[in-house]
Amino acid sequence: MARSADEFDAVFVAMYRPLLRYAQRRLLSQELAEFVVSEALFEAWTVRQRNREITLPWLYRVAHRKIVEQYRHSDGRAMLLASPGGNGSGAAEAVAGLDRKALVDALNALRSKEREAILLTHWEGLTPDDLAVALGCRPSTARRILARAMQRVNRRVARSSPTAPSRPVSSEEVGDVVNGS
Amino acid sequence: MSSTEADLATDLARLDPFWNPGDAAGDTVPPDGDPLTPRELEILASIRQRIASSSRRTGRRSSPGSARRPRSAPRGGIWSRLALSGFAVAAAAVVVAVVAPLFAPTSATALTPPPLEFRPVDRSVSEAVADAQRLLTDGDGPAEPVREAEYVGWFSQIAPDEPAPENVVIVPQEVRLAWQPDLSATQRVTAGTPFWADADRESALPADTPEPGALLAEDTFAAGEFAVPDVAAPGDTPEELLSVLTVLGAPADGSDAVALIDAVDALMSLWTLTDAQQAALLSLVADAEGVDVRGAATDRAGREVLALTATSPAYGGVSRELLISADSGRIVGLESARTTPAPPLRAGDVISYKLWKDEP
């Protein structure tokens, strides 16, 4: 099915900004984020356009692969996540009593798909069905991956901060998920 | 959802760099519904141009895994031998996406190439880098950085938590990229000599395995189509190179060695650098945190190298080995390996590999 320039424009208008946010949350550089998103949109349109509808969850999956390619040797576990603190920008209030590093370590210790499940759910706001598309699995699998990831984060945080309440941290505490700082 | 899980959910959401509209990260993306910015319109136009050019190139693009004969004979010299021969350690492994899915996943055997064998050397990082920099002062590298890159590369596409493929056939990929300041470019990817990941396996390779030299992909980009983070030639001081590497993902203070090395990889995958630039890169690596001397080795192209190894708290479970030519002092290779298990991958498994030429 041939697709017109107008159709691509519509896709761009609908998808570019959410995709850019997705990439910026995971990369350190806006230039790099723009580059990745451009690559993802180009590939999505020219390579896979023929037989499928272009949806945002599916574009997240394409963009994820582009981000991993950027890191070349990454097995997906070493994706950097943009941080308000790391970028020198303002950050949310810290949640008292919780070790930021503990949460950073907990998230970084997750497998790539588990970390993405958490971030896609809590940052991109995906439903379980959309999460399944973004992760490339069945909805039941996506739910299981997310549940397991949340449990692992909670356990790790609790283990590393035994005196802290078992509730998680704010963005200030997590802060530098990027670069492990 | 329990209150604890609800608290976790709340705080994870608040981690979002876009949580606070006042954040710098949030300021860079306009609200949905606002008109496209000039920058967004520029990006839209660029992508549309690429799409239009791509549709005009019908017939010139070769699908990955094509069994089409190469258009030209491979060039001679060590580079050709590297790409086409079953070189020592039988390792430069590319799990070509078109090949791996042809195999039904059963029980995993060897999934990755064997690691290099390192010999201890009595040199510190600074001493090893100084040795290389001395060689670079009298090197044969280009006088100016060139917008070209040639390398043999591989990286594992085996994902955690997924069934390990059996009977993995590994096909090295030789990449030749040349691009211009007007952002036109050509990139050619050809297959190297394939082999079983399991070195003990002696049966014939599957009939649809790409032949050595087979054209896997060929792309031509018209002016403006080839996207790069920075079109300007990098300088040759550590500070100037760090600025470029930062765009490619290195930390601004150059502290994280793994992130720095990954950015070096990205840079060298776009540019053939001068010896002075190579020396400056080595200075940056030497100053980064988490770098150590891994040892001397014979790399997968039969070249003598000295390896610097790096780990990082941000990149848990993996190490990078930067291979420096013992002949020229240039960076000629990069390997990544698991330091912890990530089933089906084991600790010590090589997960990626890249070789650059060490000759003009």
XYZ file of C-alpha atoms in Angstrom:
541
model
C 0.000 0.000 0.000
C 1.545 3.230 -1.104
C 1.688 5.898 1.538
C 1.658 9.569 0.761
C 3.799 12.351 2.113
C 0.741 13.680 3.912
C 0.375 10.383 5.703
C 3.968 10.543 6.861
C 3.486 14.113 8.010
C 0.553 12.964 10.093
C 2.652 10.203 11.626
C 5.444 12.680 12.352
C 3.119 15.183 14.003
C 1.555 12.491 16.150
C 4.660 10.546 17.073
C 7.747 12.756 16.947
C 7.455 14.488 20.294
C 6.564 11.419 22.354
C 9.394 9.553 20.637
C 11.806 12.372 21.318
C 10.864 12.350 24.989
C 11.373 8.603 25.020
C 14.844 8.973 23.533
C 15.823 11.932 25.696
C 14.893 10.054 28.807
C 17.403 7.372 27.814
C 20.196 9.315 26.182
C 22.443 12.060 27.412
C 22.364 14.238 24.354
C 19.424 15.911 22.661
C 21.343 15.776 19.395
C 21.678 12.058 19.787
C 18.024 11.732 20.742
C 16.966 13.620 17.615
C 19.276 11.438 15.548
C 17.845 8.234 17.005
C 14.256 9.364 16.550
C 14.891 10.396 12.945
C 16.435 7.014 12.265
C 13.532 5.236 13.922
C 10.891 7.140 11.994
C 12.727 6.642 8.721
C 13.084 2.933 9.290
C 9.528 2.541 10.490
C 8.191 4.265 7.433
C 10.374 2.744 4.737
C 11.079 -0.718 6.036
C 7.956 -1.844 7.797
C 5.247 0.356 6.510
C 3.825 -2.089 4.075
C 1.896 -4.387 6.297
C 1.363 -2.753 9.617
C -0.066 0.266 11.254
C 2.501 2.548 12.772
C 1.720 2.911 16.446
C 3.611 4.624 19.212
C 4.341 1.470 21.228
C 5.780 -0.160 18.145
C 7.892 2.938 17.438
C 9.225 2.755 20.985
C 10.437 -0.707 20.140
C 12.133 0.497 16.950
C 13.677 3.437 18.804
C 14.895 1.156 21.577
C 16.833 -0.854 19.061
C 18.289 2.315 17.577
C 19.401 3.439 20.996
C 21.058 0.111 21.645
C 22.778 0.358 18.266
C 24.140 3.713 19.296
C 25.946 2.042 22.114
C 27.170 -0.545 19.692
C 28.357 -3.092 22.156
C 25.564 -2.866 24.547
C 23.523 -5.919 25.205
C 20.708 -3.632 26.128
C 21.603 -3.541 29.780
C 23.821 -0.535 29.535
C 21.369 2.010 28.207
C 21.776 5.330 29.842
C 18.738 7.038 31.257
C 18.501 10.794 31.240
C 18.302 12.332 34.664
C 17.189 15.736 35.774
C 20.031 15.815 38.274
C 22.578 14.539 35.815
C 21.644 17.212 33.305
C 21.924 19.952 35.857
C 18.232 20.737 35.671
C 15.753 20.987 38.470
C 14.544 17.822 40.139
C 11.658 16.696 42.226
C 11.821 16.731 45.981
C 13.750 13.906 47.561
C 11.834 11.321 49.456
C 13.340 11.354 52.876
C 15.004 8.250 54.135
C 15.691 6.447 50.855
C 19.077 5.914 49.316
C 19.206 7.311 45.811
C 22.122 5.123 44.903
C 20.196 2.079 46.042
C 17.428 2.773 43.573
C 19.894 3.642 40.821
C 21.692 0.385 41.444
C 18.422 -1.515 41.602
C 17.267 -0.210 38.254
C 20.639 -0.693 36.625
C 20.792 -4.250 37.921
C 17.657 -5.152 36.034
C 17.735 -6.848 32.719
C 17.106 -4.555 29.812
C 13.609 -5.775 29.148
C 12.663 -5.499 32.822
C 13.994 -1.963 33.066
C 12.221 -0.983 29.902
C 9.005 -2.515 31.226
C 9.201 -0.264 34.277
C 10.105 2.863 32.375
C 7.608 2.344 29.590
C 4.898 1.878 32.187
C 5.790 4.687 34.543
C 7.378 7.185 32.172
C 5.677 6.574 28.857
C 2.440 5.494 30.565
C 1.847 2.423 28.454
C -0.984 0.029 29.172
C -0.121 -3.657 29.511
C -1.266 -4.325 25.947
C 0.809 -1.460 24.589
C 3.719 -2.561 26.738
C 3.522 -5.950 25.082
C 3.845 -4.336 21.665
C 6.786 -2.235 22.817
C 8.551 -5.236 24.301
C 7.638 -7.543 21.460
C 5.858 -10.145 23.548
C 2.405 -11.303 24.595
C 0.430 -9.162 27.048
C 0.611 -11.884 29.690
C 4.381 -11.993 29.303
C 4.609 -8.211 29.549
C 2.614 -8.250 32.781
C 4.867 -10.919 34.189
C 8.039 -9.050 33.194
C 6.753 -5.842 34.773
C 5.654 -7.511 37.988
C 8.962 -9.293 38.336
C 10.890 -6.100 37.679
C 8.959 -4.151 40.287
C 9.518 -6.899 42.839
C 13.216 -6.968 42.132
C 13.583 -3.231 42.463
C 11.686 -3.195 45.717
C 13.720 -6.075 47.124
C 17.047 -4.579 46.122
C 16.193 -1.208 47.551
C 15.014 -2.778 50.792
C 18.175 -4.920 51.003
C 20.564 -2.053 50.466
C 18.778 0.355 52.773
C 17.576 -1.814 55.628
C 16.710 1.087 57.859
C 14.745 2.925 55.244
C 11.065 2.415 54.729
C 10.363 -0.009 51.940
C 8.785 2.656 49.819
C 10.714 3.813 46.804
C 12.378 7.075 46.071
C 11.556 10.242 44.270
C 13.241 11.385 41.116
C 15.663 13.422 43.202
C 16.851 10.314 44.965
C 17.059 8.280 41.814
C 18.479 11.245 40.013
C 21.554 9.875 38.354
C 20.335 6.657 36.885
C 22.449 7.932 34.069
C 26.093 7.058 34.365
C 25.700 5.495 37.749
C 26.773 8.733 39.400
C -1.661 -2.959 44.325
C -0.343 -2.652 47.876
C 0.565 0.701 49.343
C 4.245 -0.135 48.940
C 3.792 -0.971 45.295
C 1.729 2.165 44.861
C 4.511 4.214 46.460
C 7.038 2.632 44.136
C 4.821 3.418 41.181
C 4.473 7.021 42.280
C 8.156 7.540 42.783
C 9.095 5.844 39.564
C 6.769 8.202 37.750
C 8.405 11.118 39.524
C 11.778 9.965 38.236
C 10.660 11.008 34.817
C 12.900 13.839 33.616
C 9.762 15.383 32.203
C 7.947 15.218 35.525
C 8.629 18.830 36.323
C 7.800 21.234 33.493
C 10.563 23.478 34.731
C 13.210 20.863 34.108
C 15.622 21.676 31.332
C 14.823 18.339 29.717
C 11.141 19.214 29.686
C 11.761 22.589 28.131
C 13.260 21.070 25.020
C 10.107 19.331 23.881
C 7.123 21.550 23.169
C 3.717 20.480 24.442
C 1.754 18.166 22.231
C -0.603 20.106 20.053
C 1.664 23.121 19.627
C 2.739 23.866 16.056
C 5.939 22.237 14.866
C 9.023 24.252 15.683
C 11.490 25.275 12.961
C 13.840 22.559 14.168
C 11.086 19.948 13.959
C 10.137 21.118 10.485
C 13.791 20.791 9.487
C 13.903 17.238 10.782
C 10.619 16.401 9.054
C 11.946 17.715 5.765
C 15.141 15.731 6.153
C 13.307 12.487 6.771
C 10.913 13.106 3.887
C 13.877 13.699 1.607
C 15.443 10.426 2.712
C 12.175 8.605 2.148
C 11.821 10.063 -1.319
C 15.392 9.137 -2.199
C 14.941 5.684 -0.748
C 11.943 5.047 -2.977
C 13.992 6.077 -6.007
C 16.710 3.612 -5.112
C 14.560 0.559 -5.781
C 16.702 -2.228 -7.044
C 19.962 -0.820 -5.692
C 19.359 -2.007 -2.157
C 20.400 -5.475 -1.202
C 18.595 -7.213 1.608
C 20.674 -8.578 4.442
C 21.514 -12.179 3.894
C 21.263 -11.959 0.156
C 23.142 -14.664 -1.623
C 23.947 -12.249 -4.418
C 27.532 -12.381 -5.609
C 29.672 -9.444 -4.563
C 30.038 -6.787 -7.210
C 33.756 -6.620 -6.890
C 36.444 -8.946 -5.695
C 37.625 -8.379 -2.155
C 40.781 -6.368 -1.781
C 44.004 -8.053 -0.819
C 46.107 -7.720 2.265
C 45.429 -8.480 5.862
C 42.040 -6.880 5.793
C 40.771 -9.230 3.148
C 42.313 -12.156 4.950
C 40.618 -11.083 8.141
C 37.220 -10.853 6.537
C 37.466 -13.928 4.379
C 39.582 -16.440 6.213
C 38.896 -18.537 9.226
C 41.295 -16.443 11.222
C 42.934 -17.445 14.454
C 40.663 -18.161 17.387
C 37.817 -18.293 14.872
C 36.091 -15.522 16.571
C 34.898 -12.386 14.802
C 31.344 -13.461 15.004
C 28.395 -11.681 13.593
C 25.061 -13.129 14.401
C 23.392 -11.844 11.305
C 19.743 -11.328 12.053
C 18.750 -13.035 8.834
C 20.730 -16.131 9.747
C 20.019 -16.691 13.411
C 16.229 -16.971 13.121
C 16.654 -19.798 10.650
C 17.634 -22.043 13.469
C 15.041 -23.452 15.795
C 16.043 -22.732 19.367
C 16.791 -25.860 21.330
C 19.517 -26.348 23.888
C 22.310 -23.817 23.854
C 25.844 -24.768 23.029
C 28.532 -22.269 22.075
C 26.852 -18.983 21.371
C 29.769 -16.609 21.138
C 33.354 -16.580 19.944
C 36.069 -17.598 22.372
C 37.777 -14.731 24.183
C 41.270 -13.558 23.368
C 44.077 -15.028 25.425
C 45.847 -12.286 27.320
C 49.426 -12.420 28.588
C 50.394 -10.320 31.599
C 52.606 -7.315 30.970
C 54.488 -5.238 33.462
C 53.098 -1.867 32.443
C 50.751 0.519 34.158
C 47.977 2.222 32.210
C 49.948 5.443 31.928
C 53.066 3.568 30.839
C 51.155 1.549 28.256
C 49.528 4.670 26.856
C 52.862 6.484 26.787
C 54.358 3.569 24.841
C 51.569 3.818 22.289
C 51.838 7.581 22.039
C 55.547 7.298 21.314
C 54.740 5.001 18.403
C 52.106 7.425 17.186
C 54.580 10.292 16.906
C 56.159 8.439 14.012
C 53.127 6.773 12.546
C 51.667 6.324 9.099
C 48.171 7.504 9.842
C 46.350 10.037 7.658
C 47.422 13.678 7.778
C 43.827 14.777 8.278
C 40.831 12.922 9.684
C 38.927 11.151 6.940
C 35.189 10.700 6.749
C 35.573 6.992 6.233
C 35.527 3.911 8.361
C 36.343 0.308 7.679
C 35.926 -2.389 10.225
C 34.931 -5.953 10.807
C 32.323 -6.043 13.467
C 30.097 -8.355 15.385
C 27.782 -8.133 18.326
C 25.622 -10.719 19.964
C 21.939 -10.316 19.468
C 21.079 -12.976 21.977
C 18.679 -11.373 24.387
C 18.476 -12.211 28.066
C 15.593 -14.380 29.135
C 15.026 -15.706 25.666
C 15.762 -19.250 24.562
C 19.309 -19.632 23.364
C 19.548 -20.556 19.706
C 21.294 -23.767 18.885
C 23.747 -24.317 16.121
C 24.571 -20.679 15.726
C 26.331 -19.806 12.502
C 28.523 -16.781 12.822
C 29.068 -14.518 9.844
C 31.566 -11.681 10.204
C 30.494 -8.415 8.680
C 32.891 -6.107 6.922
C 31.644 -2.556 6.842
C 32.944 0.155 4.548
C 31.534 3.617 5.089
C 32.395 6.819 3.288
C 30.518 10.070 3.807
C 30.845 13.672 2.792
C 30.390 17.060 4.463
C 27.166 17.451 2.510
C 25.924 14.354 4.351
C 25.874 12.146 1.297
C 27.308 8.701 1.962
C 27.788 5.158 0.832
C 27.934 2.150 3.075
C 28.630 -1.375 2.034
C 28.343 -4.431 4.245
C 29.683 -7.733 3.057
C 29.865 -11.132 4.670
C 33.045 -12.640 5.959
C 33.751 -16.334 6.154
C 31.028 -17.974 8.198
C 31.602 -20.689 10.727
C 29.856 -22.503 13.544
C 29.986 -20.838 16.933
C 30.571 -24.304 18.309
C 34.130 -24.951 17.195
C 33.669 -28.680 17.688
C 30.887 -28.853 15.157
C 32.105 -30.216 11.864
C 28.962 -30.530 9.800
C 28.464 -28.400 6.728
C 26.996 -24.979 7.184
C 23.374 -24.493 6.150
C 22.922 -23.982 2.442
C 21.491 -20.500 2.890
C 24.459 -19.219 4.867
C 25.842 -16.101 3.156
C 28.906 -16.747 1.061
C 32.130 -14.915 1.883
C 32.040 -11.588 0.165
C 28.290 -11.711 -0.299
C 26.754 -8.297 -0.352
C 24.586 -8.033 2.716
C 23.599 -4.420 2.429
C 24.484 -1.444 0.319
C 23.166 2.017 0.921
C 23.699 5.228 -0.917
C 22.584 8.450 0.684
C 22.030 11.636 -1.269
C 23.167 14.980 0.131
C 21.570 15.682 3.465
C 20.419 12.152 4.048
C 23.206 10.639 6.119
C 22.634 11.693 9.685
C 25.665 12.183 11.925
C 25.892 13.875 15.291
C 28.563 16.316 14.074
C 29.744 16.900 10.519
C 32.788 18.975 11.477
C 36.158 17.257 11.646
C 37.200 16.695 15.251
C 40.219 18.508 16.621
C 43.279 16.738 17.916
C 43.536 17.814 21.527
C 42.010 15.751 24.309
C 39.647 18.610 25.128
C 38.416 18.936 21.552
C 37.940 15.201 21.221
C 36.142 14.969 24.543
C 33.720 17.574 23.268
C 32.951 15.379 20.267
C 32.779 12.245 22.374
C 30.296 13.904 24.694
C 27.879 14.273 21.794
C 28.322 10.543 21.252
C 27.421 9.698 24.819
C 30.604 10.059 26.843
C 30.267 11.845 30.174
C 31.321 15.460 29.988
C 34.037 14.944 32.567
C 35.289 11.838 30.763
C 35.179 9.904 33.987
C 33.306 6.766 33.027
C 35.727 4.668 30.997
C 33.140 2.355 29.478
C 30.945 5.200 28.295
C 34.057 6.938 27.000
C 35.226 3.860 25.130
C 31.797 3.355 23.622
C 31.893 6.919 22.376
C 35.364 6.300 20.928
C 33.906 3.310 19.127
C 31.122 5.440 17.701
C 33.608 8.087 16.589
C 35.922 5.576 14.935
C 32.944 4.031 13.189
C 32.488 7.340 11.367
C 36.041 8.668 11.055
C 39.532 7.424 10.290
C 41.512 9.555 12.704
C 45.022 10.934 12.562
C 47.758 9.597 14.786
C 47.592 12.778 16.856
C 43.883 12.203 17.416
C 44.535 8.607 18.334
C 47.096 9.772 20.891
C 44.608 12.236 22.342
C 41.964 9.547 22.648
C 44.407 7.360 24.527
C 45.082 10.234 26.932
C 41.378 10.489 27.645
C 41.079 6.757 28.219
C 44.119 6.762 30.493
C 42.573 9.491 32.632
C 39.189 7.814 32.934
C 38.121 5.919 36.001
C 38.004 2.162 35.966
C 40.761 1.460 33.425
C 43.416 -1.201 33.873
C 45.919 -3.037 31.727
C 44.427 -6.364 30.626
C 47.536 -7.684 28.956
C 49.093 -8.430 25.613
C 47.412 -10.625 23.062
C 47.251 -11.663 19.462
C 44.009 -10.260 18.167
C 41.607 -11.953 15.785
C 43.467 -10.533 12.806
C 46.749 -11.961 14.016
C 48.079 -8.633 15.195
C 49.962 -8.054 18.429
C 48.016 -5.753 20.684
C 47.973 -4.470 24.214
C 44.578 -4.359 25.833
C 43.222 -1.840 28.285
C 40.177 -3.043 30.143
C 37.410 -0.968 31.627
C 34.420 -1.588 33.807
C 31.867 0.833 35.091
C 29.240 0.912 37.808
C 26.812 2.215 35.225
C 27.440 -0.704 32.921
C 27.113 -3.536 35.369
C 28.144 -6.950 34.229
C 30.165 -6.062 31.157
C 33.738 -5.091 30.459
C 35.360 -3.415 27.506
C 38.811 -4.255 26.182
C 40.389 -1.549 24.059
C 43.025 -3.074 21.794
C 46.041 -0.938 20.945
C 48.407 -1.985 18.194
C 51.846 -2.878 19.449
C 53.187 -1.800 16.055
C 51.572 1.562 15.518
C 50.012 2.616 18.825
C 46.640 3.044 17.112
C 43.400 1.727 18.531
C 42.686 -1.288 16.359
C 40.032 -3.208 18.222
C 37.384 -3.253 20.847
C 35.876 -6.232 22.612
C 33.074 -6.512 25.097
C 32.492 -9.404 27.418
C 30.162 -10.424 30.177
C 31.704 -10.260 33.624
C 28.598 -11.753 35.203
C 26.143 -14.308 33.848
C 23.175 -13.117 31.849
C 21.583 -16.388 30.814
C 21.933 -17.820 28.326
C 25.215 -15.916 28.225
C 27.859 -16.802 30.783
C 30.455 -14.749 32.583
C 33.414 -14.413 30.265
C 31.360 -14.705 27.062
C 32.397 -12.230 24.404
C 29.340 -10.208 23.419
C 30.765 -7.934 20.802
C 33.851 -7.373 18.816
C 35.207 -4.859 16.341
C 38.449 -4.618 14.396
C 39.756 -1.569 12.594
C 42.526 -1.485 10.047
C 46.009 -0.644 11.235
C 47.380 0.332 7.887
C 46.715 3.164 5.426
